[in-house]
Amino acid sequence: MTGSGAYALLAVPFFAAVTVVALAAGVVAARRARARGRRAPTGRRIALVTGLVAGIALLVMTIVFDNVIVTLRIVAYDPALISGAKIWAIPVEDLAYSIAAIVLLPSLWVLFDRPTRPSQEEEPTR
């Protein structure tokens, strides 16, 4: 029997805020790239791979740690408030904040990064 999914609904406003921040970061990154005369920011592929590896590591650690604390009954979820979908002992809703962090952290990094002017040596030749 599945529950109401109330725990998942708690994450909706958080995901909405993360989406707004991610879209703003995308706009800022595109404007910076255009201002430098480039199609994409330098190091984009490295940043993407690094973000994916860190994101996967965060999800794996969250799944392992949360399963341990639920199995040891340190934390319990009301079955009437979860969606019913589980990964071993934890409801899938438990991963919502880790997934949001995977998107939010790089987005904030872009937004708070202060671009420096390239030195004469780094300026592209025209």
mmCIF file of C-alpha atoms in Angstrom:
data_model
loop_
_atom_site.group_PDB
_atom_site.id
_atom_site.type_symbol
_atom_site.label_atom_id
_atom_site.label_comp_id
_atom_site.label_asym_id
_atom_site.label_seq_id
_atom_site.Cartn_x
_atom_site.Cartn_y
_atom_site.Cartn_z
ATOM 1 C CA MET A 1 0.000 0.000 0.000
ATOM 2 C CA THR A 2 1.392 3.407 -0.920
ATOM 3 C CA GLY A 3 1.210 6.479 1.268
ATOM 4 C CA SER A 4 0.313 10.063 0.580
ATOM 5 C CA GLY A 5 3.763 11.170 -0.568
ATOM 6 C CA ALA A 6 3.724 14.077 1.889
ATOM 7 C CA TYR A 7 7.497 13.834 2.391
ATOM 8 C CA ALA A 8 7.976 14.287 -1.365
ATOM 9 C CA LEU A 9 5.700 17.333 -1.324
ATOM 10 C CA LEU A 10 7.970 18.943 1.277
ATOM 11 C CA ALA A 11 10.756 18.998 -1.313
ATOM 12 C CA VAL A 12 8.713 20.765 -4.018
ATOM 13 C CA PRO A 13 9.343 24.371 -2.841
ATOM 14 C CA PHE A 14 13.029 23.558 -2.353
ATOM 15 C CA PHE A 15 13.284 22.134 -5.880
ATOM 16 C CA ALA A 16 11.506 25.219 -7.239
ATOM 17 C CA ALA A 17 14.112 27.485 -5.622
ATOM 18 C CA VAL A 18 16.950 25.272 -6.900
ATOM 19 C CA THR A 19 15.498 25.462 -10.419
ATOM 20 C CA VAL A 20 15.388 29.274 -10.321
ATOM 21 C CA VAL A 21 19.002 29.449 -9.100
ATOM 22 C CA ALA A 22 20.161 26.943 -11.756
ATOM 23 C CA LEU A 23 18.450 28.878 -14.549
ATOM 24 C CA ALA A 24 19.983 32.137 -13.308
ATOM 25 C CA ALA A 25 23.416 30.490 -13.242
ATOM 26 C CA GLY A 26 22.932 29.269 -16.807
ATOM 27 C CA VAL A 27 22.065 32.782 -17.983
ATOM 28 C CA VAL A 28 25.051 34.277 -16.144
ATOM 29 C CA ALA A 29 27.434 31.647 -17.543
ATOM 30 C CA ALA A 30 26.169 32.223 -21.096
ATOM 31 C CA ARG A 31 26.549 36.008 -20.787
ATOM 32 C CA ARG A 32 30.080 35.658 -19.440
ATOM 33 C CA ALA A 33 31.012 33.341 -22.294
ATOM 34 C CA ARG A 34 29.589 35.758 -24.865
ATOM 35 C CA ALA A 35 31.418 38.675 -23.241
ATOM 36 C CA ARG A 36 34.691 36.750 -23.625
ATOM 37 C CA GLY A 37 33.906 35.899 -27.220
ATOM 38 C CA ARG A 38 33.633 32.194 -26.523
ATOM 39 C CA ARG A 39 30.841 29.736 -27.144
ATOM 40 C CA ALA A 40 31.287 27.918 -23.844
ATOM 41 C CA PRO A 41 33.216 28.660 -20.673
ATOM 42 C CA THR A 42 36.739 27.275 -20.454
ATOM 43 C CA GLY A 43 36.893 23.989 -18.597
ATOM 44 C CA ARG A 44 33.228 23.205 -19.127
ATOM 45 C CA ARG A 45 33.807 19.517 -19.854
ATOM 46 C CA ILE A 46 36.092 19.122 -16.827
ATOM 47 C CA ALA A 47 33.531 20.861 -14.626
ATOM 48 C CA LEU A 48 30.753 18.623 -15.945
ATOM 49 C CA VAL A 49 32.685 15.399 -15.355
ATOM 50 C CA THR A 50 33.791 16.558 -11.903
ATOM 51 C CA GLY A 51 30.210 17.476 -11.024
ATOM 52 C CA LEU A 52 28.902 14.115 -12.207
ATOM 53 C CA VAL A 53 31.509 12.163 -10.249
ATOM 54 C CA ALA A 54 30.888 14.218 -7.095
ATOM 55 C CA GLY A 55 27.125 13.893 -7.563
ATOM 56 C CA ILE A 56 27.288 10.126 -7.925
ATOM 57 C CA ALA A 57 29.536 9.898 -4.862
ATOM 58 C CA LEU A 58 27.081 12.027 -2.861
ATOM 59 C CA LEU A 59 24.129 9.868 -3.903
ATOM 60 C CA VAL A 60 25.945 6.613 -3.108
ATOM 61 C CA MET A 61 27.031 7.893 0.306
ATOM 62 C CA THR A 62 23.511 9.162 1.035
ATOM 63 C CA ILE A 63 21.985 5.805 0.101
ATOM 64 C CA VAL A 64 24.463 3.865 2.242
ATOM 65 C CA PHE A 65 24.363 6.158 5.280
ATOM 66 C CA ASP A 66 20.593 6.627 5.241
ATOM 67 C CA ASN A 67 20.006 2.892 4.896
ATOM 68 C CA VAL A 68 22.238 2.299 7.920
ATOM 69 C CA ILE A 69 20.438 4.833 10.125
ATOM 70 C CA VAL A 70 16.994 3.606 9.040
ATOM 71 C CA THR A 71 17.949 -0.051 9.506
ATOM 72 C CA LEU A 72 19.338 0.709 12.986
ATOM 73 C CA ARG A 73 16.070 2.543 13.718
ATOM 74 C CA ILE A 74 17.821 5.818 14.492
ATOM 75 C CA VAL A 75 15.452 7.420 11.973
ATOM 76 C CA ALA A 76 12.015 6.189 10.980
ATOM 77 C CA TYR A 77 9.567 7.257 8.304
ATOM 78 C CA ASP A 78 5.809 7.196 8.738
ATOM 79 C CA PRO A 79 4.608 4.728 6.082
ATOM 80 C CA ALA A 80 1.472 6.843 5.575
ATOM 81 C CA LEU A 81 3.605 9.826 4.483
ATOM 82 C CA ILE A 82 5.989 8.217 1.978
ATOM 83 C CA SER A 83 5.271 7.500 -1.676
ATOM 84 C CA GLY A 84 5.970 3.800 -1.230
ATOM 85 C CA ALA A 85 8.973 3.583 -3.570
ATOM 86 C CA LYS A 86 12.091 2.523 -1.673
ATOM 87 C CA ILE A 87 15.783 1.876 -2.171
ATOM 88 C CA TRP A 88 16.361 -0.935 0.326
ATOM 89 C CA ALA A 89 15.079 0.614 3.581
ATOM 90 C CA ILE A 90 14.829 4.280 2.595
ATOM 91 C CA PRO A 91 12.067 6.002 0.669
ATOM 92 C CA VAL A 92 13.210 7.587 -2.597
ATOM 93 C CA GLU A 93 12.123 10.970 -1.223
ATOM 94 C CA ASP A 94 15.146 10.769 1.052
ATOM 95 C CA LEU A 95 17.381 11.483 -1.946
ATOM 96 C CA ALA A 96 15.598 14.713 -2.864
ATOM 97 C CA TYR A 97 17.918 17.019 -0.956
ATOM 98 C CA SER A 98 21.065 15.291 -2.204
ATOM 99 C CA ILE A 99 19.853 15.639 -5.788
ATOM 100 C CA ALA A 100 19.041 19.304 -5.186
ATOM 101 C CA ALA A 101 22.513 19.864 -3.700
ATOM 102 C CA ILE A 102 24.102 18.349 -6.816
ATOM 103 C CA VAL A 103 22.406 21.075 -8.884
ATOM 104 C CA LEU A 104 22.521 23.909 -6.352
ATOM 105 C CA LEU A 105 26.220 23.888 -5.416
ATOM 106 C CA PRO A 106 27.623 24.319 -8.955
ATOM 107 C CA SER A 107 24.931 26.897 -9.705
ATOM 108 C CA LEU A 108 25.904 28.960 -6.677
ATOM 109 C CA TRP A 109 29.558 28.586 -7.651
ATOM 110 C CA VAL A 110 28.811 30.157 -11.038
ATOM 111 C CA LEU A 111 26.729 32.949 -9.514
ATOM 112 C CA PHE A 112 29.266 33.885 -6.838
ATOM 113 C CA ASP A 113 32.349 33.476 -9.014
ATOM 114 C CA ARG A 114 33.996 36.795 -9.774
ATOM 115 C CA PRO A 115 35.347 36.542 -13.300
ATOM 116 C CA THR A 116 38.807 37.976 -13.712
ATOM 117 C CA ARG A 117 40.020 39.712 -16.797
ATOM 118 C CA PRO A 118 42.296 37.447 -18.809
ATOM 119 C CA SER A 119 45.908 38.543 -18.834
ATOM 120 C CA GLN A 120 47.461 39.612 -22.095
ATOM 121 C CA GLU A 121 48.988 36.164 -22.424
ATOM 122 C CA GLU A 122 45.606 34.447 -22.099
ATOM 123 C CA GLU A 123 43.684 36.721 -24.457
ATOM 124 C CA PRO A 124 42.598 34.967 -27.626
ATOM 125 C CA THR A 125 44.269 36.128 -30.793
ATOM 126 C CA ARG A 126 42.044 37.720 -33.391
#
